[in-house]
C-alpha positions as MATLAB code, in Angstrom:
seq = 'MNRTKWLDFLALLMISLLVVVATAAVYYSLGMTSTVTTATTDVWFVKGVDNATAGVSLSPQNTSATLTDLKAYPNASFTYTDPLRVKNNHTSSTYQIRLNPVLLSGNDTEFVYVRFLLRNGTYEENATLASLNYTCDGADWTIPPATGWVQIPAGTEYAITIITKAKDNAAAAQVQIEIAVDVQ';
ca = [
      -0.484   -0.128    0.573;
       1.400    3.501   -0.980;
       1.872    5.668    1.180;
      -0.599    8.230    0.076;
      -3.417    5.167    0.664;
      -1.422    4.536    4.448;
      -2.214    8.555    4.888;
      -5.707    8.512    3.700;
      -6.468    5.305    5.509;
      -5.032    6.294    8.563;
      -7.340    9.916    8.613;
     -10.032    7.489    7.116;
      -9.957    5.112   10.703;
      -9.277    8.317   12.780;
     -12.550   10.271   11.364;
     -14.418    7.611   12.643;
     -13.112    6.788   15.399;
     -13.852    9.824   16.019;
     -17.440   10.022   15.405;
     -18.025    6.526   17.028;
     -16.778    7.632   20.446;
     -18.652   11.715   19.761;
     -21.853    9.350   19.694;
     -20.873    6.895   22.168;
     -20.734    9.894   24.924;
     -23.635   11.824   24.253;
     -26.645    8.953   23.258;
     -29.230   10.852   25.091;
     -29.973   13.402   27.035;
     -33.620   14.653   29.336;
     -34.754   17.250   30.404;
     -37.167   18.371   33.060;
     -38.133   21.667   34.951;
     -40.176   21.732   38.249;
     -41.506   24.766   39.698;
     -41.971   24.676   43.120;
     -43.776   26.831   44.895;
     -45.281   27.543   48.369;
     -48.106   25.300   50.713;
     -50.576   26.875   53.852;
     -50.465   24.608   56.803;
     -53.389   22.417   57.563;
     -52.171   21.871   60.782;
     -51.616   24.316   62.841;
     -51.797   26.058   66.912;
     -55.263   27.695   68.639;
     -55.283   29.261   71.645;
     -57.006   26.775   74.539;
     -59.363   28.394   77.098;
     -56.399   29.203   80.072;
     -54.283   30.754   77.371;
     -53.958   34.350   79.301;
     -52.877   32.598   82.433;
     -50.539   31.165   80.627;
     -49.881   33.899   78.222;
     -49.557   32.939   74.719;
     -48.783   34.569   71.841;
     -49.178   33.022   68.450;
     -46.720   33.757   65.408;
     -49.464   35.491   62.263;
     -49.444   32.286   60.292;
     -49.549   29.721   63.979;
     -46.999   28.162   62.884;
     -45.420   28.297   66.822;
     -46.593   29.632   70.501;
     -44.517   30.886   73.294;
     -46.535   30.849   76.791;
     -44.026   33.168   78.284;
     -46.796   32.904   82.224;
     -45.867   29.047   83.690;
     -44.964   28.643   86.513;
     -43.867   25.835   89.011;
     -44.759   25.778   93.115;
     -42.717   24.595   95.319;
     -43.792   21.247   96.348;
     -47.133   20.466   94.735;
     -47.834   20.123   91.389;
     -49.666   23.075   89.451;
     -51.453   22.372   85.632;
     -52.697   24.693   82.983;
     -55.571   21.901   81.656;
     -55.898   24.008   78.793;
     -53.491   26.916   77.222;
     -52.577   25.717   73.482;
     -53.681   23.609   71.418;
     -53.557   22.419   67.920;
     -56.103   21.760   65.032;
     -56.644   20.159   61.692;
     -58.136   22.660   60.373;
     -58.323   20.789   56.593;
     -61.635   19.304   56.040;
     -60.592   16.241   54.861;
     -57.763   14.042   55.684;
     -55.887   12.945   58.617;
     -52.620   13.879   59.903;
     -49.560   12.155   62.510;
     -48.184   14.271   64.735;
     -45.825   13.978   67.926;
     -44.639   15.804   70.241;
     -41.409   16.498   70.113;
     -38.492   17.691   72.961;
     -35.862   20.779   71.032;
     -34.409   22.804   73.616;
     -33.471   23.087   77.778;
     -32.159   26.060   78.447;
     -32.044   27.493   82.355;
     -31.151   26.850   86.304;
     -32.978   22.833   86.573;
     -31.997   22.504   90.276;
     -34.530   23.970   91.549;
     -37.998   21.856   89.225;
     -38.918   18.514   89.575;
     -41.100   18.174   86.126;
     -42.781   19.589   84.062;
     -44.651   16.906   81.178;
     -47.054   17.900   77.900;
     -50.076   16.285   77.474;
     -51.699   16.451   74.163;
     -55.191   15.419   75.411;
     -58.258   14.544   73.437;
     -60.520   17.185   74.369;
     -62.196   15.325   78.171;
     -59.401   16.129   80.256;
     -59.731   12.583   81.802;
     -56.299   10.560   82.939;
     -57.316    8.839   79.668;
     -57.679   11.215   76.900;
     -54.330   11.812   77.367;
     -53.176   10.167   73.784;
     -48.892   11.559   73.549;
     -46.818   12.975   75.950;
     -42.888   14.582   77.452;
     -42.350   14.161   80.813;
     -38.867   15.845   82.144;
     -38.113   15.273   85.520;
     -35.123   16.844   86.998;
     -32.986   15.175   90.180;
     -31.929   18.260   91.593;
     -28.667   17.804   89.822;
     -29.812   17.504   85.851;
     -32.554   17.020   83.519;
     -33.794   13.788   81.622;
     -34.781   14.639   78.252;
     -38.003   12.581   77.092;
     -37.706   11.230   73.375;
     -40.518   11.852   70.824;
     -43.792   10.795   71.443;
     -45.566    7.815   69.187;
     -47.846    9.540   66.322;
     -51.533   10.668   67.080;
     -53.640   11.280   64.406;
     -55.548   14.557   63.900;
     -58.961   13.835   62.191;
     -59.777   16.303   59.714;
     -61.448   18.970   62.158;
     -60.439   18.256   65.716;
     -58.882   19.966   68.649;
     -56.084   19.163   70.903;
     -55.584   20.483   74.523;
     -51.745   20.483   74.953;
     -52.097   20.477   79.522;
     -48.819   21.507   81.020;
     -47.832   20.067   84.357;
     -45.346   21.793   86.532;
     -43.801   21.045   90.335;
     -41.112   23.044   91.207;
     -39.275   20.855   94.283;
     -39.915   21.786   97.971;
     -38.719   24.998   99.339;
     -37.745   25.651   95.199;
     -35.290   29.233   95.694;
     -35.741   31.397   92.880;
     -35.577   29.413   89.522;
     -36.168   29.855   85.081;
     -36.179   26.965   82.812;
     -36.376   27.092   78.561;
     -38.213   24.303   76.999;
     -38.284   24.063   72.764;
     -40.627   21.344   71.909;
     -42.612   21.011   68.561;
     -45.611   19.396   67.137;
     -44.243   17.393   64.200;
     -46.866   17.336   61.762;
     -46.755   14.066   58.669;
];
């Protein structure tokens, strides 16, 4: 084979390989475009009957609540029966909710416990659907795990009852507890 034919053959071979590699590299591609919008929540907080006693204030969307006037008395349990409620405002959907501890800070040596009870509204002992029980041994707090999931049917409100107790001869103290109500 003469030199010209050999170079032509080599050039043709190189071009063929280039075409094969280029086609194998991108056989085809798929495209996707997404539009994401914000949604309103169907489950939110509403003030309960005892809201003034507990100092309840709600965010504008009712997705967070602050309770500023909770008290714990020495050697006595004090119950805030209905300061705050969780409401499923959807007309037909049932959701799952749970109480979940987020943060505990402050002087913890003067307390015995702070309890958060999710209740179905009848306020009887068997009406408790879930509870977070923060306990203190005089030095350290025991922070509870998240509760199990509880169904909240459409149009239903569940009260969050809070029970506090300080130790005997308790001095002035303050603790801040943040919990979340998870929704799924």
